[in-house]
């Protein structure tokens, strides 16, 4: 049976609970333990798949095709453990399960209540895969005191109570603000937050206190005294230059030791931290820099492209160079020439996206990259736009476009070079879709195999001809344009194993122009950068040498 670490937050949101959990997972791995991280979100959406990136940031897709919270991306990037559909759950999912059981008559006529029915459902979810790992780290979204989170807090309280002693601990994150006028750090918000937590029956074993200023020993003692936590278990969490410094930084202030002490694991196995030392070394000793323009739609909110930004950083680490990524609103290029904006960059990335807004600008960015021979990486919609650009400007199909935009507008305006995918193969099954299907969970989602053309640029980059990458799309480049486009130099260098779905295109007569239907950023890690991102950054460095 696994040991459980429940991670909660208080005072304010955005304290970095997800990152702290991920860093703790990495440290437990460094001590030789196996881990799995899980996120319990109190909102009522069944999953974040239907939420706007402005609401929720990026939707992180797992191998098994779940659309999950972006914190799962942090978990994977720090631990390398592939998240599963069962590692992310919301109130909406829990209530849906409970209500489906009620309709089926599973509760045998009982009155269905939050306690015990909803809390039991949560507890069952928490315990999925209980016998597979040494530690299960469960993060509760939101902050203590949120009305909608109460069933989750109650469920973890019961869970710990029902397990053997020393099998579950609670870790709580708070903020220790600095009041400039008084010149002092304030511990009161932390005290109140812990009081709130204790009032619902949860006593924290470890407190992580986020602060912008060093917390002196005296204040640490005060927090320990007032919050009924041992002094060594009050762990300061300071802002860092790079998130990848978090494992070493938390180790330095004793987080993993405090957690193992709370479980009474003694003697604690010695940590093997060379992976994180190497990561730190690569961050701190980068030579040179490259500038990458990300031409996208959700540019105001960096979290919308979280994994892309991280994968670019990893690509930089692979090449020991610093990547400066800047967001440019694609809509600008619908009115203005992209050249003055894009000339200052070593590479252009067009990420995924939904809807027509900004797409004409992305097409112009792709054209600029192709004509000027600037490295271009098109991801999902970014690949589709590159193909539309090729169809318009090299095949002369002037109204080439995507059915997605016609569906949105409710009228037919484009020749669909990118069409609505209604049937595809997943393993031994045929998946079918209709235009009228629900929006939630109906895309081509999760890991699919692609077969790469021997001798192509991508086959060289991956070093093999069969890869697995994660997908999240409803529309697909039409294979019927392959021969015509290949004759113009746009090679279809990756296909689904049945040869029907274009997965990768690349311009042969170009130093580096690759479009991929999948999301390589989702599998990138600082210690194992995604091959496409590592090589994209390398190609960008070549451009610098030419300048
Ligand atoms: N909107 C496009 C589709 O559904 C692209 C999706 C994406 O970029 N993730 O096919």
XYZ file of C-alpha atoms and ligand atoms in Angstrom:
557
model
C 0.000 0.000 0.000
C 1.170 3.498 -0.842
C 1.896 6.241 1.636
C -0.119 9.396 0.954
C 0.915 13.031 1.015
C -2.035 15.419 0.789
C -1.048 18.878 -0.370
C -3.325 21.823 0.384
C -2.960 25.568 0.101
C -4.096 28.600 2.020
C -4.029 32.404 2.224
C -3.960 33.004 -1.538
C -3.938 30.950 -4.720
C -1.001 30.733 -7.145
C 1.540 29.872 -4.457
C 3.052 27.143 -6.593
C 1.446 24.122 -4.938
C 1.743 22.151 -8.152
C 5.424 22.936 -8.518
C 6.165 22.215 -4.883
C 4.362 18.874 -5.162
C 6.285 18.070 -8.341
C 9.623 19.017 -6.750
C 8.825 16.887 -3.698
C 7.984 13.980 -6.024
C 11.367 14.392 -7.702
C 13.152 14.440 -4.319
C 11.406 11.280 -3.148
C 12.497 9.624 -6.400
C 16.044 10.805 -5.725
C 15.801 8.906 -2.430
C 14.913 5.745 -4.331
C 11.117 5.761 -3.886
C 8.488 5.392 -6.607
C 5.845 8.109 -6.805
C 2.629 9.117 -8.533
C 1.123 12.594 -8.390
C -2.560 13.346 -8.530
C -4.651 16.527 -8.733
C -8.121 16.912 -7.216
C -9.876 20.014 -8.548
C -12.975 21.419 -6.872
C -14.542 23.087 -9.944
C -17.690 21.644 -11.520
C -16.467 21.160 -15.097
C -16.120 17.445 -15.746
C -12.612 18.119 -17.060
C -10.733 21.234 -18.254
C -11.057 20.146 -21.905
C -13.940 22.513 -22.581
C -12.528 25.479 -20.642
C -11.011 28.429 -22.453
C -7.241 28.747 -22.080
C -7.965 32.187 -20.613
C -9.895 30.520 -17.804
C -7.662 27.655 -17.049
C -4.380 27.879 -18.933
C -3.183 24.938 -20.950
C -5.048 21.659 -21.140
C -2.519 18.923 -20.525
C -3.199 15.703 -22.448
C -2.102 12.334 -21.069
C -1.005 9.270 -23.059
C -4.353 7.638 -22.321
C -6.200 10.574 -23.804
C -7.451 12.555 -20.798
C -7.664 16.346 -20.914
C -6.305 17.412 -17.574
C -5.071 20.235 -15.399
C -1.787 21.880 -16.357
C -0.266 20.888 -13.028
C -0.013 17.368 -14.401
C 2.474 18.827 -16.847
C 4.659 19.942 -13.939
C 4.339 16.534 -12.341
C 5.555 14.825 -15.512
C 8.333 17.328 -16.166
C 9.778 16.821 -12.704
C 9.273 13.094 -12.192
C 9.188 11.663 -15.706
C 6.222 9.535 -14.590
C 3.586 9.551 -17.365
C 0.333 10.832 -15.886
C -2.862 8.885 -16.434
C -6.524 9.824 -16.804
C -7.011 8.788 -13.180
C -4.456 11.340 -11.957
C -6.793 14.287 -12.461
C -10.316 14.569 -11.111
C -12.787 17.393 -10.569
C -15.981 17.786 -8.565
C -17.797 17.602 -11.885
C -16.362 14.140 -12.588
C -17.047 12.938 -9.037
C -20.662 14.156 -9.090
C -21.188 12.694 -12.576
C -20.036 9.297 -11.282
C -22.250 9.536 -8.206
C -25.307 10.588 -10.199
C -24.753 7.864 -12.805
C -24.633 5.295 -9.991
C -27.781 6.774 -8.504
C -29.600 6.490 -11.838
C -28.456 2.894 -12.230
C -29.849 2.106 -8.810
C -26.446 1.173 -7.370
C -27.258 2.840 -4.035
C -30.255 0.559 -3.446
C -32.746 3.285 -2.677
C -30.608 5.223 -0.186
C -30.717 9.029 0.084
C -27.605 10.269 -1.723
C -25.574 12.745 0.324
C -22.229 14.529 0.216
C -21.170 12.454 3.204
C -20.812 9.530 2.649
C -21.557 9.142 -1.064
C -19.533 11.977 -2.574
C -16.706 11.590 -0.071
C -16.605 7.822 -0.706
C -16.350 8.441 -4.428
C -13.423 10.816 -3.801
C -11.705 8.336 -1.491
C -12.072 5.537 -4.061
C -10.548 7.806 -6.680
C -7.614 8.748 -4.448
C -6.815 5.090 -3.843
C -6.699 4.022 -7.528
C -3.359 2.282 -8.087
C -2.699 2.146 -4.329
C -0.404 -0.867 -4.587
C 1.712 0.459 -7.458
C 3.920 3.077 -5.829
C 5.647 3.969 -2.560
C 4.173 7.471 -2.390
C 0.995 8.980 -3.776
C 1.058 12.785 -3.729
C -2.458 14.265 -3.939
C -2.803 17.974 -4.458
C -6.130 19.667 -3.706
C -6.832 22.614 -6.006
C -7.977 25.960 -4.635
C -7.489 27.131 -1.071
C -8.718 25.971 2.314
C -12.069 27.555 3.096
C -13.409 27.372 -0.472
C -16.996 26.131 -0.256
C -16.739 23.856 -3.278
C -13.547 22.208 -1.978
C -15.103 21.094 1.315
C -16.018 17.540 0.192
C -12.398 17.019 -0.864
C -11.024 18.201 2.484
C -13.525 16.014 4.312
C -12.610 13.035 2.112
C -8.862 13.337 2.773
C -9.517 13.748 6.502
C -11.535 10.513 6.514
C -8.998 8.787 4.285
C -6.132 9.472 6.687
C -8.265 8.433 9.633
C -9.144 5.108 8.058
C -5.592 4.162 7.105
C -2.884 2.837 9.399
C -1.048 5.399 11.498
C 1.904 7.070 9.734
C 0.499 6.196 6.318
C -0.796 9.661 5.450
C 0.543 13.140 6.051
C -0.723 16.625 5.302
C 1.416 19.327 3.778
C 0.043 22.855 3.682
C 1.352 25.799 1.642
C 0.841 29.343 2.808
C 2.178 32.816 2.202
C 4.312 34.848 4.593
C 3.921 38.370 3.222
C 6.352 41.215 3.797
C 4.733 44.476 4.850
C 7.020 47.171 3.557
C 5.628 49.950 5.743
C 6.367 47.939 8.868
C 9.522 46.382 7.430
C 8.301 43.026 8.705
C 7.296 39.546 7.609
C 3.799 38.661 8.763
C 2.927 35.200 10.055
C -0.714 35.909 10.895
C -2.173 34.818 7.515
C -0.381 31.477 7.924
C -1.753 31.093 11.449
C -5.280 31.789 10.205
C -4.965 29.407 7.334
C -3.803 26.576 9.582
C -6.599 27.417 12.030
C -9.083 27.082 9.185
C -7.586 23.742 8.208
C -7.662 22.456 11.771
C -11.281 23.531 12.153
C -12.170 20.930 9.513
C -10.140 18.274 11.261
C -6.851 18.429 9.396
C -3.614 19.170 11.256
C -0.687 19.825 8.917
C 2.492 17.799 9.425
C 4.604 19.963 7.123
C 4.160 23.648 6.379
C 5.691 25.228 3.298
C 5.780 28.975 3.765
C 6.238 30.926 0.547
C 8.013 34.213 1.056
C 9.814 36.859 -0.968
C 12.145 37.678 1.910
C 14.220 35.292 4.037
C 12.272 34.000 7.017
C 14.469 34.369 10.131
C 14.692 31.522 12.625
C 12.682 33.475 15.149
C 9.720 33.728 12.782
C 10.001 30.076 11.876
C 9.781 29.192 15.563
C 6.779 31.422 15.963
C 4.984 29.764 13.037
C 5.818 26.337 14.472
C 4.472 27.307 17.889
C 1.244 28.895 16.729
C 0.501 26.324 14.043
C 1.376 23.276 16.140
C 4.002 22.041 13.677
C 7.569 21.044 14.531
C 10.079 23.759 13.737
C 12.045 21.558 11.306
C 8.791 20.943 9.441
C 8.320 24.651 8.697
C 9.945 24.835 5.277
C 10.558 28.183 3.598
C 9.843 28.336 -0.122
C 11.546 31.222 -1.898
C 11.143 32.517 -5.433
C 13.686 31.045 -7.831
C 15.284 32.134 -11.078
C 14.145 28.924 -12.733
C 11.469 26.470 -11.626
C 13.944 23.655 -12.264
C 15.990 24.848 -9.318
C 13.104 23.884 -7.033
C 14.181 20.298 -6.247
C 17.685 21.376 -5.152
C 16.370 24.443 -3.331
C 13.730 22.475 -1.408
C 16.247 19.788 -0.613
C 18.542 22.497 0.748
C 15.883 23.696 3.201
C 14.979 20.179 4.271
C 11.616 19.511 2.627
C 12.193 15.854 1.750
C 13.776 15.204 5.155
C 10.780 16.792 6.918
C 8.374 14.643 4.904
C 10.271 11.429 5.643
C 10.459 12.417 9.336
C 6.704 12.953 9.381
C 6.288 9.384 8.117
C 8.898 8.248 10.695
C 11.015 6.725 7.932
C 14.367 6.356 9.616
C 17.108 6.218 8.607
C 16.125 8.140 5.480
C 17.743 6.746 2.312
C 20.488 9.044 0.989
C 19.428 11.139 -2.015
C 21.052 10.809 -5.437
C 20.700 14.287 -6.897
C 22.991 14.252 -9.919
C 20.062 14.633 -12.364
C 19.042 17.923 -10.739
C 22.621 19.107 -10.304
C 23.086 18.654 -14.045
C 19.836 20.501 -14.777
C 20.943 23.395 -12.560
C 24.330 23.462 -14.197
C 22.756 23.704 -17.649
C 20.512 26.568 -16.553
C 23.267 28.518 -14.875
C 25.954 27.965 -17.476
C 24.178 28.662 -20.740
C 26.327 30.224 -23.430
C 24.645 32.579 -25.874
C 20.964 32.954 -26.523
C 18.414 32.533 -29.265
C 15.170 34.420 -29.710
C 12.074 32.491 -30.698
C 8.841 34.174 -31.794
C 5.689 32.297 -30.794
C 2.939 33.490 -33.087
C -0.312 32.590 -31.386
C -3.737 33.601 -30.207
C -3.748 33.360 -26.432
C -0.716 35.603 -26.069
C -1.910 37.542 -23.039
C -1.812 34.455 -20.883
C 1.497 32.617 -20.879
C -0.039 29.659 -19.057
C -2.047 28.868 -22.188
C 1.157 27.589 -23.807
C 2.864 26.381 -20.645
C 4.316 23.157 -22.027
C 5.593 24.881 -25.177
C 7.477 27.439 -23.172
C 8.935 24.728 -20.965
C 9.869 22.541 -23.928
C 11.715 25.493 -25.488
C 13.603 25.946 -22.231
C 14.486 22.241 -22.301
C 15.594 22.593 -25.927
C 17.887 25.380 -24.764
C 19.239 23.241 -21.961
C 20.021 20.439 -24.430
C 22.161 22.931 -26.367
C 23.446 24.823 -23.338
C 21.963 28.001 -24.673
C 19.335 30.379 -23.357
C 16.045 30.544 -25.219
C 14.194 33.820 -25.069
C 10.666 33.175 -26.221
C 8.380 36.068 -27.038
C 4.702 35.972 -27.852
C 3.337 37.800 -30.864
C -0.384 38.147 -31.473
C -1.079 36.468 -34.836
C -3.883 38.942 -35.560
C -1.304 41.707 -36.074
C -0.158 40.012 -39.286
C -3.657 40.181 -40.725
C -3.196 43.902 -41.103
C 0.565 44.365 -41.118
C 3.554 42.865 -42.888
C 5.129 40.252 -40.574
C 8.684 41.042 -41.737
C 9.501 43.932 -39.375
C 8.175 41.923 -36.439
C 9.775 38.590 -37.272
C 13.127 39.655 -38.683
C 14.672 39.938 -35.227
C 14.065 36.281 -34.350
C 16.134 33.165 -34.946
C 13.115 30.901 -35.194
C 9.325 30.965 -35.413
C 6.913 28.672 -33.643
C 3.191 28.548 -34.401
C 1.453 26.592 -31.636
C -1.896 24.819 -31.466
C -5.173 26.644 -31.248
C -8.867 26.595 -31.968
C -11.081 28.795 -34.091
C -10.475 31.086 -37.028
C -9.374 34.240 -35.262
C -5.697 34.914 -35.970
C -5.281 32.092 -38.491
C -4.630 34.340 -41.510
C -1.788 35.875 -39.487
C -0.379 32.432 -38.704
C -0.485 31.575 -42.400
C 1.549 34.699 -43.150
C 4.037 33.815 -40.439
C 4.465 30.365 -42.019
C 4.972 31.990 -45.432
C 7.585 34.352 -44.006
C 9.485 31.440 -42.418
C 9.348 29.372 -45.609
C 10.467 32.168 -47.925
C 13.133 33.594 -45.620
C 14.396 30.135 -44.646
C 13.946 30.780 -40.938
C 13.480 27.664 -38.750
C 9.753 27.028 -38.301
C 8.006 24.618 -35.966
C 4.269 24.306 -36.504
C 2.366 22.427 -33.861
C -1.116 21.058 -34.576
C -2.940 24.169 -35.859
C 0.560 25.499 -36.685
C 1.071 22.521 -39.020
C -2.374 22.905 -40.549
C -1.655 26.583 -41.280
C 1.685 25.710 -42.901
C -0.061 23.252 -45.220
C -2.775 25.779 -46.085
C -0.028 28.307 -46.850
C 1.650 25.775 -49.164
C -1.645 24.958 -50.898
C -2.425 28.625 -51.476
C 0.986 29.850 -52.509
C 2.560 26.884 -54.260
C -0.443 24.940 -55.626
C -2.471 28.022 -56.409
C -5.544 26.944 -54.414
C -6.176 30.524 -53.389
C -9.106 29.769 -51.099
C -7.452 26.787 -49.344
C -8.550 26.628 -45.710
C -9.859 24.453 -42.901
C -13.388 23.117 -42.449
C -13.036 24.223 -38.839
C -13.454 27.847 -39.896
C -16.396 27.135 -42.187
C -18.120 25.227 -39.384
C -17.537 28.107 -37.033
C -18.852 30.675 -39.524
C -21.757 28.460 -40.643
C -20.973 28.994 -44.325
C -18.765 27.390 -46.939
C -15.928 29.677 -48.000
C -12.822 27.500 -48.214
C -11.497 24.573 -50.222
C -10.900 22.201 -47.291
C -7.237 21.233 -47.352
C -7.819 20.529 -43.658
C -11.063 18.609 -43.047
C -13.138 17.422 -40.113
C -11.846 13.992 -39.121
C -14.792 11.663 -38.546
C -13.181 8.239 -38.453
C -9.795 6.937 -37.380
C -8.136 3.863 -35.952
C -7.100 3.559 -32.324
C -5.332 0.272 -31.616
C -7.786 -2.349 -32.885
C -10.785 -0.035 -32.820
C -12.339 2.335 -35.277
C -13.335 5.646 -33.650
C -16.279 7.530 -35.211
C -17.424 11.137 -34.777
C -20.175 13.417 -36.056
C -20.122 17.209 -36.447
C -22.975 17.382 -33.934
C -21.040 15.491 -31.209
C -20.528 17.040 -27.782
C -17.398 19.188 -27.495
C -16.066 17.477 -24.351
C -13.614 14.603 -24.822
C -14.482 13.907 -28.465
C -11.261 14.928 -30.212
C -8.507 12.586 -31.357
C -6.837 12.524 -27.966
C -3.768 10.934 -26.410
C -0.807 8.950 -27.692
C -0.824 7.647 -31.254
C 1.963 6.062 -33.279
C 3.406 7.789 -36.326
C 5.600 6.128 -38.935
C 8.433 8.316 -40.178
C 9.881 8.289 -43.671
C 13.409 6.844 -43.619
C 15.970 9.492 -44.510
C 13.657 12.401 -43.654
C 14.754 15.182 -41.341
C 12.386 14.037 -38.585
C 13.607 10.437 -38.786
C 17.111 11.823 -38.222
C 15.967 13.976 -35.313
C 14.157 11.145 -33.540
C 16.801 8.591 -34.521
C 14.050 6.077 -35.371
C 11.115 5.620 -37.719
C 8.357 4.870 -35.253
C 7.354 7.383 -32.604
C 4.504 7.934 -30.155
C 3.288 11.431 -29.473
C 0.173 12.953 -27.927
C -2.672 14.406 -29.947
C -5.556 16.789 -29.374
C -7.360 17.780 -32.547
C -10.598 17.433 -34.455
C -9.356 18.415 -37.922
C -6.745 16.834 -40.146
C -4.657 17.682 -43.221
C -6.204 15.918 -46.238
C -3.870 13.189 -47.506
C -5.234 13.644 -51.023
C -2.993 16.699 -51.482
C 0.144 14.730 -50.686
C 1.431 14.018 -54.210
C 0.871 17.575 -55.426
C 2.505 19.112 -52.354
C 5.408 16.672 -52.348
C 6.071 17.629 -55.968
C 6.524 21.189 -54.671
C 8.916 20.042 -51.954
C 6.613 19.672 -48.922
C 7.297 16.089 -47.850
C 4.730 14.163 -45.795
C 7.444 12.623 -43.645
C 5.243 11.155 -40.906
C 1.963 9.279 -41.295
C -0.383 7.257 -39.109
C 0.498 3.538 -39.372
C -2.407 2.968 -41.810
C -0.971 5.711 -44.027
C -4.179 7.775 -43.983
C -3.456 10.615 -41.575
C -0.609 13.078 -42.200
C 1.306 13.442 -38.934
C 4.375 15.419 -40.066
C 5.262 17.622 -43.025
C 8.645 19.189 -43.789
C 9.964 21.429 -46.537
C 12.933 19.661 -48.092
C 14.484 22.779 -49.581
C 14.651 24.588 -46.247
C 17.135 24.425 -43.366
C 14.414 23.541 -40.817
C 10.679 23.751 -41.486
C 8.611 21.093 -39.758
C 4.912 20.870 -38.986
C 3.542 18.206 -36.654
C -0.077 17.275 -36.016
C 0.754 16.186 -32.458
C 2.090 18.008 -29.394
C 5.744 17.081 -28.830
C 5.935 19.657 -26.014
C 3.809 17.477 -23.741
C 6.470 14.814 -23.326
C 9.477 17.119 -22.916
C 11.440 17.117 -19.654
C 14.415 19.163 -18.484
C 16.470 15.998 -18.180
C 15.063 14.501 -21.425
C 14.191 17.320 -23.851
C 11.772 16.542 -26.678
C 13.962 15.748 -29.732
C 12.045 18.162 -31.986
C 12.523 21.049 -29.560
C 16.196 20.276 -28.973
C 16.859 20.246 -32.725
C 14.678 23.309 -33.362
C 16.811 25.297 -30.911
C 19.977 23.890 -32.481
C 18.746 25.063 -35.891
C 17.950 28.495 -34.423
C 21.554 28.702 -33.179
C 22.785 28.090 -36.721
C 20.791 31.115 -37.854
C 22.567 33.185 -35.250
C 25.923 32.123 -36.595
C 24.922 33.282 -40.054
C 23.895 36.747 -38.856
N -8.231 23.363 -34.042
C -7.438 22.377 -34.692
C -8.088 21.004 -34.685
O -8.962 20.747 -33.906
C -6.067 22.303 -34.066
C -6.103 21.814 -32.662
C -4.823 22.088 -31.932
O -4.028 22.900 -32.366
N -4.625 21.465 -30.779
O -7.691 20.164 -35.465
